[in-house]
Amino acid sequence: MKVIVTERIADDGIEHLRKDGHEVDVKYGISHEELLEIIENYDSIIVRSVTRINEELLNKGTKLKVVGRAGNGVDNIDLPACTKRGIIVVNTPESNSMAAAELAVGLAYAIFRNIPQAHWAGKEKKDFRRNRFLGNELDQKTVGVIGLGRIGSIVATKLKGSNMRAIAYDPYITDEKFKKLGVERCETLEELLKQADLITIHTPKTAETINMINEEQIKLCKDGVRIVNAARGGLVNEDALYNGIKSGKVAAAALDVLNPEPNYDKKPEEQDYENKLFELDNVIITPHLGASTDEANYNVGTCVAELVADALRGDMVAAVNMPPMKNKEVGEMKPYVDLAELLGKIYYQAEKDTVNKIEIIYSGELAEQETKLLSLSALKGFLDVVVKEKVNYVNAELIAKNMGISLVESKSSTLEKYTNLITIRFTTKTKTLEVSGTVFAKQELRVVDFFGYKLDFDPTPYVLAIQNIDQPGIIGQIGTILGANDINIAAMQWSRKQGGEKAVAFVSVNCEVDDKVIDMLKNIKGVLKVTLLKF
């Protein structure tokens, strides 16, 4: 498959994609217009913070399957538009957290002690006397951290190590985490602004956070406040910040991001950034250096390449437009994801009636887990059998909704026989059928209920599901027909309902079974139904 990389990542990441068999085109600094002309040729695109993955681009990129964001924020990517098209969006939120946090702390020290200004005064042969660069200590001052996620938590911890009192505003973080970090919670942003000597921002860029620090907020701040924004351009209103510094309300500021964000991959003579904040001596502006360390570049470049390669291969990945899951959790949940998809595949291979409702019941230890991804996996398996368009974890729910199928999740902590159980209940206009499965020893998948027949079956790639009248002699005839056609039986299990007249056999075979053999099996006296299930 073809991958285009439009912003700089580690060479090792590009090499990983090539070793995985992909053709990779590296086009750093490509314009949006140029990208529109060629995006139709690519299955994946890897970006950082500048390239815009918008509706216009996605309409042109008809082959796109995966968008990789090397780094954390995805405000330059239209997630709903990607989800609608079934395009997986992956990022690397943890790979550059330390680098971004350390830069924010470094900028805080720089604006408290006037370090860049002193350096440039000496370098430019200007007034280099130390009394011109009198600063302040961070010791015993108050830092107000806006956004106490991964990066904000590291910043708070490091500045507490400088003997700063740390307060934070983040309505989405639990009291337990505040307590664990030793950070005081502010219930409102205004409460934080009135107390902080240093404000440092670490939130994503959303409709709620754009211009979150503007003229009104700056008026609430302490006189002489210092502000650091190493998160996203536009979180601090730059006009308001300019006015605050000119008036003396804001003593200094440091920005690693601008609004709009320039394309830093352009040649120096082509750079297009203009900002009046550059005029002010007590403002430090850096060219989005948050992730610019050898370690972070290597981490984000290799991690995003691995995620893109995995997603293109069809493996499950922790995508941004999927239920929240860390990459390390993917491996732990994979057996259950595989089981849910397998159970979902059964219905339309065995039945024909249109399903209008799917209920997925999680029992035992699974009842305590986040199960949305498992439900999406079950939907994916269910739809894969009958839907011609590409179905994945991203668009499965939307496709089901458009087909008029409702999805219901329920949970039960009580379970007698198994430690975990997934049951899928398929409802049509005339009947309801269930299949159930479990995972033994964290990795062994078993089907334990097939439309009401109890069993304990290891699902293999090819399984014959045979329903018959419960009478002697049928098993021998099935074995004879399969043997005569060089089809090896790997395993077989028979089940019948208590007091019933019918039985079901699950027969694992080593290869595909053609229609001729299936017809022969159907012609056995007493056989009611034969279905080849492919897992």
PDB file of C-alpha atoms in Angstrom, residues 42-326:
ATOM      1  CA  TYR A  42      -2.579   6.927  -1.118  1.00  0.00           C
ATOM      2  CA  ASP A  43      -3.949   4.439   1.384  1.00  0.00           C
ATOM      3  CA  SER A  44      -2.567   6.343   4.387  1.00  0.00           C
ATOM      4  CA  ILE A  45      -1.223   9.752   5.317  1.00  0.00           C
ATOM      5  CA  ILE A  46       1.046  10.620   8.252  1.00  0.00           C
ATOM      6  CA  VAL A  47       1.001  14.210   9.537  1.00  0.00           C
ATOM      7  CA  ARG A  48       1.923  16.269  12.556  1.00  0.00           C
ATOM      8  CA  SER A  49       0.138  19.511  13.474  1.00  0.00           C
ATOM      9  CA  VAL A  50       0.151  21.540  10.251  1.00  0.00           C
ATOM     10  CA  THR A  51      -1.345  19.406   7.460  1.00  0.00           C
ATOM     11  CA  ARG A  52      -5.132  19.766   7.458  1.00  0.00           C
ATOM     12  CA  ILE A  53      -7.111  16.560   7.044  1.00  0.00           C
ATOM     13  CA  ASN A  54     -10.434  18.153   6.202  1.00  0.00           C
ATOM     14  CA  GLU A  55     -13.576  17.264   4.247  1.00  0.00           C
ATOM     15  CA  GLU A  56     -12.071  18.592   1.024  1.00  0.00           C
ATOM     16  CA  LEU A  57      -9.010  16.369   1.335  1.00  0.00           C
ATOM     17  CA  LEU A  58     -11.019  13.323   2.378  1.00  0.00           C
ATOM     18  CA  ASN A  59     -13.338  13.698  -0.613  1.00  0.00           C
ATOM     19  CA  LYS A  60     -10.283  13.476  -2.857  1.00  0.00           C
ATOM     20  CA  GLY A  61      -8.586  10.720  -0.848  1.00  0.00           C
ATOM     21  CA  THR A  62     -10.960   7.946  -1.838  1.00  0.00           C
ATOM     22  CA  LYS A  63      -8.422   5.189  -1.030  1.00  0.00           C
ATOM     23  CA  LEU A  64      -7.537   6.477   2.438  1.00  0.00           C
ATOM     24  CA  LYS A  65      -7.806   3.894   5.172  1.00  0.00           C
ATOM     25  CA  VAL A  66      -5.606   5.310   7.950  1.00  0.00           C
ATOM     26  CA  VAL A  67      -4.574   8.796   9.075  1.00  0.00           C
ATOM     27  CA  GLY A  68      -1.545   8.819  11.381  1.00  0.00           C
ATOM     28  CA  ARG A  69      -0.874  11.806  13.635  1.00  0.00           C
ATOM     29  CA  ALA A  70       2.698  11.844  14.943  1.00  0.00           C
ATOM     30  CA  GLY A  71       2.008  13.424  18.321  1.00  0.00           C
ATOM     31  CA  ASN A  72      -0.992  14.094  20.512  1.00  0.00           C
ATOM     32  CA  GLY A  73      -3.502  16.725  19.345  1.00  0.00           C
ATOM     33  CA  VAL A  74      -5.808  16.021  16.415  1.00  0.00           C
ATOM     34  CA  ASP A  75      -7.414  19.445  15.967  1.00  0.00           C
ATOM     35  CA  ASN A  76      -6.085  19.545  12.374  1.00  0.00           C
ATOM     36  CA  ILE A  77      -8.021  16.338  11.581  1.00  0.00           C
ATOM     37  CA  ASP A  78     -11.774  16.206  10.906  1.00  0.00           C
ATOM     38  CA  LEU A  79     -12.586  13.176  13.071  1.00  0.00           C
ATOM     39  CA  PRO A  80     -16.329  12.932  12.264  1.00  0.00           C
ATOM     40  CA  ALA A  81     -15.577  13.028   8.528  1.00  0.00           C
ATOM     41  CA  CYS A  82     -12.952  10.291   8.925  1.00  0.00           C
ATOM     42  CA  THR A  83     -15.299   8.140  11.012  1.00  0.00           C
ATOM     43  CA  LYS A  84     -18.108   8.524   8.473  1.00  0.00           C
ATOM     44  CA  ARG A  85     -15.791   7.127   5.808  1.00  0.00           C
ATOM     45  CA  GLY A  86     -14.426   4.352   7.999  1.00  0.00           C
ATOM     46  CA  ILE A  87     -10.959   5.927   8.089  1.00  0.00           C
ATOM     47  CA  ILE A  88      -8.987   5.006  11.195  1.00  0.00           C
ATOM     48  CA  VAL A  89      -7.199   7.879  12.945  1.00  0.00           C
ATOM     49  CA  VAL A  90      -4.249   6.981  15.166  1.00  0.00           C
ATOM     50  CA  ASN A  91      -1.958   9.193  17.213  1.00  0.00           C
ATOM     51  CA  THR A  92       0.864   8.858  19.733  1.00  0.00           C
ATOM     52  CA  PRO A  93      -0.334  10.751  22.816  1.00  0.00           C
ATOM     53  CA  GLU A  94       2.223   9.356  25.236  1.00  0.00           C
ATOM     54  CA  SER A  95       5.330   9.422  23.050  1.00  0.00           C
ATOM     55  CA  ASN A  96       6.218  13.090  23.447  1.00  0.00           C
ATOM     56  CA  SER A  97       4.644  13.928  26.802  1.00  0.00           C
ATOM     57  CA  MET A  98       7.939  14.320  28.634  1.00  0.00           C
ATOM     58  CA  ALA A  99       9.429  16.490  25.894  1.00  0.00           C
ATOM     59  CA  ALA A 100       6.398  18.808  25.835  1.00  0.00           C
ATOM     60  CA  ALA A 101       6.295  19.047  29.628  1.00  0.00           C
ATOM     61  CA  GLU A 102      10.006  19.808  29.919  1.00  0.00           C
ATOM     62  CA  LEU A 103       9.711  22.579  27.328  1.00  0.00           C
ATOM     63  CA  ALA A 104       6.846  24.202  29.265  1.00  0.00           C
ATOM     64  CA  VAL A 105       8.920  24.103  32.455  1.00  0.00           C
ATOM     65  CA  GLY A 106      11.945  25.465  30.609  1.00  0.00           C
ATOM     66  CA  LEU A 107       9.879  28.342  29.226  1.00  0.00           C
ATOM     67  CA  ALA A 108       8.581  29.091  32.720  1.00  0.00           C
ATOM     68  CA  TYR A 109      12.142  29.448  34.039  1.00  0.00           C
ATOM     69  CA  ALA A 110      13.115  31.536  31.003  1.00  0.00           C
ATOM     70  CA  ILE A 111      10.364  34.121  31.507  1.00  0.00           C
ATOM     71  CA  PHE A 112      10.941  34.336  35.271  1.00  0.00           C
ATOM     72  CA  ARG A 113      14.702  34.926  34.845  1.00  0.00           C
ATOM     73  CA  ASN A 114      14.862  36.750  31.454  1.00  0.00           C
ATOM     74  CA  ILE A 115      17.349  34.206  30.138  1.00  0.00           C
ATOM     75  CA  PRO A 116      16.857  34.682  26.337  1.00  0.00           C
ATOM     76  CA  GLN A 117      16.847  38.464  26.660  1.00  0.00           C
ATOM     77  CA  ALA A 118      20.143  38.474  28.542  1.00  0.00           C
ATOM     78  CA  HIS A 119      21.745  36.136  26.005  1.00  0.00           C
ATOM     79  CA  TRP A 120      20.718  38.231  23.037  1.00  0.00           C
ATOM     80  CA  ALA A 121      21.797  41.489  24.658  1.00  0.00           C
ATOM     81  CA  GLY A 122      25.307  40.084  24.970  1.00  0.00           C
ATOM     82  CA  LYS A 123      25.303  38.520  21.512  1.00  0.00           C
ATOM     83  CA  GLU A 124      24.134  41.761  19.887  1.00  0.00           C
ATOM     84  CA  LYS A 125      26.638  43.883  21.840  1.00  0.00           C
ATOM     85  CA  LYS A 126      23.847  45.754  23.602  1.00  0.00           C
ATOM     86  CA  ASP A 127      23.470  46.783  27.235  1.00  0.00           C
ATOM     87  CA  PHE A 128      24.614  43.595  28.995  1.00  0.00           C
ATOM     88  CA  ARG A 129      24.480  44.777  32.621  1.00  0.00           C
ATOM     89  CA  ARG A 130      22.801  42.369  34.986  1.00  0.00           C
ATOM     90  CA  ASN A 131      20.540  44.949  36.614  1.00  0.00           C
ATOM     91  CA  ARG A 132      18.627  45.109  33.296  1.00  0.00           C
ATOM     92  CA  PHE A 133      17.614  41.484  33.635  1.00  0.00           C
ATOM     93  CA  LEU A 134      16.358  41.366  37.191  1.00  0.00           C
ATOM     94  CA  GLY A 135      13.954  38.422  37.451  1.00  0.00           C
ATOM     95  CA  ASN A 136      11.918  36.530  40.019  1.00  0.00           C
ATOM     96  CA  GLU A 137      12.198  33.149  41.682  1.00  0.00           C
ATOM     97  CA  LEU A 138       9.662  30.383  41.180  1.00  0.00           C
ATOM     98  CA  ASP A 139      10.198  29.291  44.769  1.00  0.00           C
ATOM     99  CA  GLN A 140       7.011  29.682  46.859  1.00  0.00           C
ATOM    100  CA  LYS A 141       5.055  31.128  43.948  1.00  0.00           C
ATOM    101  CA  THR A 142       1.763  29.608  42.707  1.00  0.00           C
ATOM    102  CA  VAL A 143       1.529  27.836  39.375  1.00  0.00           C
ATOM    103  CA  GLY A 144      -1.920  27.431  37.857  1.00  0.00           C
ATOM    104  CA  VAL A 145      -2.064  24.441  35.532  1.00  0.00           C
ATOM    105  CA  ILE A 146      -4.963  24.460  33.081  1.00  0.00           C
ATOM    106  CA  GLY A 147      -5.461  20.867  31.983  1.00  0.00           C
ATOM    107  CA  LEU A 148      -4.153  18.121  34.287  1.00  0.00           C
ATOM    108  CA  GLY A 149      -3.776  15.332  31.737  1.00  0.00           C
ATOM    109  CA  ARG A 150      -0.541  13.553  30.846  1.00  0.00           C
ATOM    110  CA  ILE A 151       1.528  16.659  30.123  1.00  0.00           C
ATOM    111  CA  GLY A 152      -0.107  18.923  32.690  1.00  0.00           C
ATOM    112  CA  SER A 153       0.526  16.333  35.404  1.00  0.00           C
ATOM    113  CA  ILE A 154       4.233  16.158  34.570  1.00  0.00           C
ATOM    114  CA  VAL A 155       4.503  19.958  34.546  1.00  0.00           C
ATOM    115  CA  ALA A 156       2.752  20.237  37.920  1.00  0.00           C
ATOM    116  CA  THR A 157       5.035  17.599  39.431  1.00  0.00           C
ATOM    117  CA  LYS A 158       8.210  19.231  38.128  1.00  0.00           C
ATOM    118  CA  LEU A 159       7.211  22.714  39.275  1.00  0.00           C
ATOM    119  CA  LYS A 160       6.217  21.386  42.690  1.00  0.00           C
ATOM    120  CA  GLY A 161       9.807  20.159  42.793  1.00  0.00           C
ATOM    121  CA  SER A 162      10.788  23.825  42.457  1.00  0.00           C
ATOM    122  CA  ASN A 163       8.816  24.460  45.659  1.00  0.00           C
ATOM    123  CA  MET A 164       5.892  26.019  43.838  1.00  0.00           C
ATOM    124  CA  ARG A 165       2.360  25.674  45.138  1.00  0.00           C
ATOM    125  CA  ALA A 166       0.412  23.902  42.372  1.00  0.00           C
ATOM    126  CA  ILE A 167      -3.256  24.525  41.639  1.00  0.00           C
ATOM    127  CA  ALA A 168      -5.127  23.253  38.597  1.00  0.00           C
ATOM    128  CA  TYR A 169      -8.389  23.551  36.718  1.00  0.00           C
ATOM    129  CA  ASP A 170      -9.613  20.450  34.910  1.00  0.00           C
ATOM    130  CA  PRO A 171     -13.273  19.420  35.317  1.00  0.00           C
ATOM    131  CA  TYR A 172     -12.608  15.997  33.799  1.00  0.00           C
ATOM    132  CA  ILE A 173      -9.964  14.814  36.260  1.00  0.00           C
ATOM    133  CA  THR A 174     -10.967  12.977  39.439  1.00  0.00           C
ATOM    134  CA  ASP A 175     -10.347  14.203  42.967  1.00  0.00           C
ATOM    135  CA  GLU A 176      -8.236  11.089  43.509  1.00  0.00           C
ATOM    136  CA  LYS A 177      -5.752  12.141  40.840  1.00  0.00           C
ATOM    137  CA  PHE A 178      -5.543  15.687  42.233  1.00  0.00           C
ATOM    138  CA  LYS A 179      -4.815  14.213  45.630  1.00  0.00           C
ATOM    139  CA  LYS A 180      -2.246  11.770  44.269  1.00  0.00           C
ATOM    140  CA  LEU A 181      -0.371  14.592  42.521  1.00  0.00           C
ATOM    141  CA  GLY A 182      -0.586  16.907  45.511  1.00  0.00           C
ATOM    142  CA  VAL A 183      -2.326  19.565  43.415  1.00  0.00           C
ATOM    143  CA  GLU A 184      -5.167  21.754  44.693  1.00  0.00           C
ATOM    144  CA  ARG A 185      -8.373  21.649  42.627  1.00  0.00           C
ATOM    145  CA  CYS A 186      -9.916  24.867  41.338  1.00  0.00           C
ATOM    146  CA  GLU A 187     -13.606  24.464  40.604  1.00  0.00           C
ATOM    147  CA  THR A 188     -13.584  27.233  38.001  1.00  0.00           C
ATOM    148  CA  LEU A 189     -11.036  28.779  35.662  1.00  0.00           C
ATOM    149  CA  GLU A 190     -11.663  32.152  37.298  1.00  0.00           C
ATOM    150  CA  GLU A 191     -10.650  30.730  40.684  1.00  0.00           C
ATOM    151  CA  LEU A 192      -7.308  29.669  39.216  1.00  0.00           C
ATOM    152  CA  LEU A 193      -6.650  32.942  37.388  1.00  0.00           C
ATOM    153  CA  LYS A 194      -7.045  35.019  40.534  1.00  0.00           C
ATOM    154  CA  GLN A 195      -4.370  33.024  42.419  1.00  0.00           C
ATOM    155  CA  ALA A 196      -1.697  32.080  39.899  1.00  0.00           C
ATOM    156  CA  ASP A 197       1.670  33.806  39.511  1.00  0.00           C
ATOM    157  CA  LEU A 198       2.345  31.504  36.560  1.00  0.00           C
ATOM    158  CA  ILE A 199      -0.328  30.126  34.227  1.00  0.00           C
ATOM    159  CA  THR A 200       0.584  27.166  32.031  1.00  0.00           C
ATOM    160  CA  ILE A 201      -1.911  25.657  29.582  1.00  0.00           C
ATOM    161  CA  HIS A 202      -2.156  21.977  28.622  1.00  0.00           C
ATOM    162  CA  THR A 203      -5.577  21.379  27.060  1.00  0.00           C
ATOM    163  CA  PRO A 204      -6.601  20.185  23.599  1.00  0.00           C
ATOM    164  CA  LYS A 205      -7.941  22.728  21.144  1.00  0.00           C
ATOM    165  CA  THR A 206     -11.728  22.459  21.082  1.00  0.00           C
ATOM    166  CA  ALA A 207     -14.686  24.788  20.694  1.00  0.00           C
ATOM    167  CA  GLU A 208     -14.673  25.191  24.496  1.00  0.00           C
ATOM    168  CA  THR A 209     -10.971  25.979  24.835  1.00  0.00           C
ATOM    169  CA  ILE A 210     -10.364  28.372  21.920  1.00  0.00           C
ATOM    170  CA  ASN A 211      -9.654  31.842  23.363  1.00  0.00           C
ATOM    171  CA  MET A 212     -10.055  30.479  26.885  1.00  0.00           C
ATOM    172  CA  ILE A 213      -7.612  33.184  27.981  1.00  0.00           C
ATOM    173  CA  ASN A 214      -8.902  36.458  26.550  1.00  0.00           C
ATOM    174  CA  GLU A 215      -9.321  40.088  27.650  1.00  0.00           C
ATOM    175  CA  GLU A 216     -11.820  39.255  30.400  1.00  0.00           C
ATOM    176  CA  GLN A 217      -9.701  36.435  31.820  1.00  0.00           C
ATOM    177  CA  ILE A 218      -6.531  38.520  31.803  1.00  0.00           C
ATOM    178  CA  LYS A 219      -8.329  41.218  33.805  1.00  0.00           C
ATOM    179  CA  LEU A 220      -8.970  38.584  36.512  1.00  0.00           C
ATOM    180  CA  CYS A 221      -5.289  37.676  36.791  1.00  0.00           C
ATOM    181  CA  LYS A 222      -2.846  38.938  39.386  1.00  0.00           C
ATOM    182  CA  ASP A 223      -0.750  41.910  38.324  1.00  0.00           C
ATOM    183  CA  GLY A 224       2.549  40.684  36.926  1.00  0.00           C
ATOM    184  CA  VAL A 225       1.249  37.233  35.977  1.00  0.00           C
ATOM    185  CA  ARG A 226       3.333  35.161  33.568  1.00  0.00           C
ATOM    186  CA  ILE A 227       1.736  32.904  30.935  1.00  0.00           C
ATOM    187  CA  VAL A 228       3.080  29.843  29.119  1.00  0.00           C
ATOM    188  CA  ASN A 229       1.260  28.200  26.212  1.00  0.00           C
ATOM    189  CA  ALA A 230       3.035  25.125  24.871  1.00  0.00           C
ATOM    190  CA  ALA A 231      -0.204  23.322  23.937  1.00  0.00           C
ATOM    191  CA  ARG A 232      -2.095  24.744  20.938  1.00  0.00           C
ATOM    192  CA  GLY A 233      -2.227  28.091  19.199  1.00  0.00           C
ATOM    193  CA  GLY A 234      -5.459  29.969  19.840  1.00  0.00           C
ATOM    194  CA  LEU A 235      -5.976  28.885  23.442  1.00  0.00           C
ATOM    195  CA  VAL A 236      -4.627  32.306  24.422  1.00  0.00           C
ATOM    196  CA  ASN A 237      -6.095  35.182  22.468  1.00  0.00           C
ATOM    197  CA  GLU A 238      -2.973  36.805  21.033  1.00  0.00           C
ATOM    198  CA  ASP A 239      -4.458  40.302  20.769  1.00  0.00           C
ATOM    199  CA  ALA A 240      -5.526  40.145  24.414  1.00  0.00           C
ATOM    200  CA  LEU A 241      -2.087  38.890  25.416  1.00  0.00           C
ATOM    201  CA  TYR A 242      -0.396  41.699  23.472  1.00  0.00           C
ATOM    202  CA  ASN A 243      -2.551  44.306  25.190  1.00  0.00           C
ATOM    203  CA  GLY A 244      -1.983  42.702  28.589  1.00  0.00           C
ATOM    204  CA  ILE A 245       1.782  42.853  28.178  1.00  0.00           C
ATOM    205  CA  LYS A 246       1.759  46.418  26.857  1.00  0.00           C
ATOM    206  CA  SER A 247      -0.330  47.515  29.835  1.00  0.00           C
ATOM    207  CA  GLY A 248       1.973  45.747  32.318  1.00  0.00           C
ATOM    208  CA  LYS A 249      -0.781  43.449  33.597  1.00  0.00           C
ATOM    209  CA  VAL A 250       1.160  40.482  32.175  1.00  0.00           C
ATOM    210  CA  ALA A 251       4.843  40.557  33.087  1.00  0.00           C
ATOM    211  CA  ALA A 252       5.963  38.066  30.433  1.00  0.00           C
ATOM    212  CA  ALA A 253       4.766  35.248  28.230  1.00  0.00           C
ATOM    213  CA  ALA A 254       6.191  32.283  26.383  1.00  0.00           C
ATOM    214  CA  LEU A 255       4.487  30.676  23.393  1.00  0.00           C
ATOM    215  CA  ASP A 256       5.549  27.538  21.597  1.00  0.00           C
ATOM    216  CA  VAL A 257       2.461  27.725  19.381  1.00  0.00           C
ATOM    217  CA  LEU A 258       0.841  30.444  17.306  1.00  0.00           C
ATOM    218  CA  ASN A 259      -2.559  31.083  15.743  1.00  0.00           C
ATOM    219  CA  PRO A 260      -2.540  30.308  12.890  1.00  0.00           C
ATOM    220  CA  GLU A 261       0.250  27.754  13.116  1.00  0.00           C
ATOM    221  CA  PRO A 262       2.852  28.391  10.385  1.00  0.00           C
ATOM    222  CA  ASN A 263       4.259  25.597   8.234  1.00  0.00           C
ATOM    223  CA  TYR A 264       7.733  25.305   9.746  1.00  0.00           C
ATOM    224  CA  ASP A 265       8.885  22.877   7.041  1.00  0.00           C
ATOM    225  CA  LYS A 266       8.988  25.656   4.457  1.00  0.00           C
ATOM    226  CA  LYS A 267      12.295  27.116   3.339  1.00  0.00           C
ATOM    227  CA  PRO A 268      13.400  30.171   5.362  1.00  0.00           C
ATOM    228  CA  GLU A 269      12.716  32.541   2.473  1.00  0.00           C
ATOM    229  CA  GLU A 270       9.200  31.120   2.126  1.00  0.00           C
ATOM    230  CA  GLN A 271       8.172  31.328   5.778  1.00  0.00           C
ATOM    231  CA  ASP A 272       4.837  33.066   6.245  1.00  0.00           C
ATOM    232  CA  TYR A 273       4.558  33.719   9.976  1.00  0.00           C
ATOM    233  CA  GLU A 274       3.792  37.275  11.065  1.00  0.00           C
ATOM    234  CA  ASN A 275       2.885  38.138  14.631  1.00  0.00           C
ATOM    235  CA  LYS A 276       3.064  41.408  16.527  1.00  0.00           C
ATOM    236  CA  LEU A 277       4.037  39.542  19.695  1.00  0.00           C
ATOM    237  CA  PHE A 278       7.520  39.259  18.166  1.00  0.00           C
ATOM    238  CA  GLU A 279       7.839  43.030  18.769  1.00  0.00           C
ATOM    239  CA  LEU A 280       7.767  42.596  22.557  1.00  0.00           C
ATOM    240  CA  ASP A 281      11.027  41.922  24.393  1.00  0.00           C
ATOM    241  CA  ASN A 282       9.309  40.123  27.280  1.00  0.00           C
ATOM    242  CA  VAL A 283       7.663  37.544  25.015  1.00  0.00           C
ATOM    243  CA  ILE A 284       9.478  34.352  24.051  1.00  0.00           C
ATOM    244  CA  ILE A 285       8.243  32.548  20.940  1.00  0.00           C
ATOM    245  CA  THR A 286       9.612  29.185  19.863  1.00  0.00           C
ATOM    246  CA  PRO A 287       8.737  27.297  16.633  1.00  0.00           C
ATOM    247  CA  HIS A 288       6.581  24.520  18.141  1.00  0.00           C
ATOM    248  CA  LEU A 289       9.470  22.760  19.858  1.00  0.00           C
ATOM    249  CA  GLY A 290       7.275  20.769  22.257  1.00  0.00           C
ATOM    250  CA  ALA A 291       8.096  17.403  20.688  1.00  0.00           C
ATOM    251  CA  SER A 292      11.459  18.432  19.258  1.00  0.00           C
ATOM    252  CA  THR A 293      13.851  16.218  21.143  1.00  0.00           C
ATOM    253  CA  ASP A 294      15.776  13.279  19.738  1.00  0.00           C
ATOM    254  CA  GLU A 295      13.916  11.004  22.101  1.00  0.00           C
ATOM    255  CA  ALA A 296      10.423  12.336  21.289  1.00  0.00           C
ATOM    256  CA  ASN A 297      11.069  12.473  17.544  1.00  0.00           C
ATOM    257  CA  TYR A 298      12.165   8.877  17.601  1.00  0.00           C
ATOM    258  CA  ASN A 299       9.237   7.826  19.780  1.00  0.00           C
ATOM    259  CA  VAL A 300       6.463   9.577  17.835  1.00  0.00           C
ATOM    260  CA  GLY A 301       7.926   8.686  14.448  1.00  0.00           C
ATOM    261  CA  THR A 302       8.389   5.008  15.136  1.00  0.00           C
ATOM    262  CA  CYS A 303       5.165   4.659  17.144  1.00  0.00           C
ATOM    263  CA  VAL A 304       2.943   6.286  14.524  1.00  0.00           C
ATOM    264  CA  ALA A 305       4.578   4.218  11.777  1.00  0.00           C
ATOM    265  CA  GLU A 306       3.955   1.001  13.712  1.00  0.00           C
ATOM    266  CA  LEU A 307       0.330   1.959  14.371  1.00  0.00           C
ATOM    267  CA  VAL A 308      -0.276   2.841  10.715  1.00  0.00           C
ATOM    268  CA  ALA A 309       1.323  -0.422   9.581  1.00  0.00           C
ATOM    269  CA  ASP A 310      -0.794  -2.405  12.051  1.00  0.00           C
ATOM    270  CA  ALA A 311      -3.986  -0.635  10.986  1.00  0.00           C
ATOM    271  CA  LEU A 312      -3.269  -1.158   7.282  1.00  0.00           C
ATOM    272  CA  ARG A 313      -2.715  -4.838   8.050  1.00  0.00           C
ATOM    273  CA  GLY A 314      -6.176  -4.966   9.629  1.00  0.00           C
ATOM    274  CA  ASP A 315      -4.960  -5.396  13.202  1.00  0.00           C
ATOM    275  CA  MET A 316      -6.796  -3.788  16.072  1.00  0.00           C
ATOM    276  CA  VAL A 317      -5.185  -0.520  17.175  1.00  0.00           C
ATOM    277  CA  ALA A 318      -6.032   2.136  19.747  1.00  0.00           C
ATOM    278  CA  ALA A 319      -7.552   4.666  17.353  1.00  0.00           C
ATOM    279  CA  VAL A 320      -8.627   8.190  18.249  1.00  0.00           C
ATOM    280  CA  ASN A 321     -12.071   7.700  16.683  1.00  0.00           C
ATOM    281  CA  MET A 322     -12.730   4.504  18.638  1.00  0.00           C
ATOM    282  CA  PRO A 323     -13.614   3.983  22.298  1.00  0.00           C
ATOM    283  CA  PRO A 324     -10.723   5.099  24.536  1.00  0.00           C
ATOM    284  CA  MET A 325      -8.034   2.460  24.947  1.00  0.00           C
ATOM    285  CA  LYS A 326      -4.315   2.715  25.538  1.00  0.00           C
TER     286      LYS A 326
END
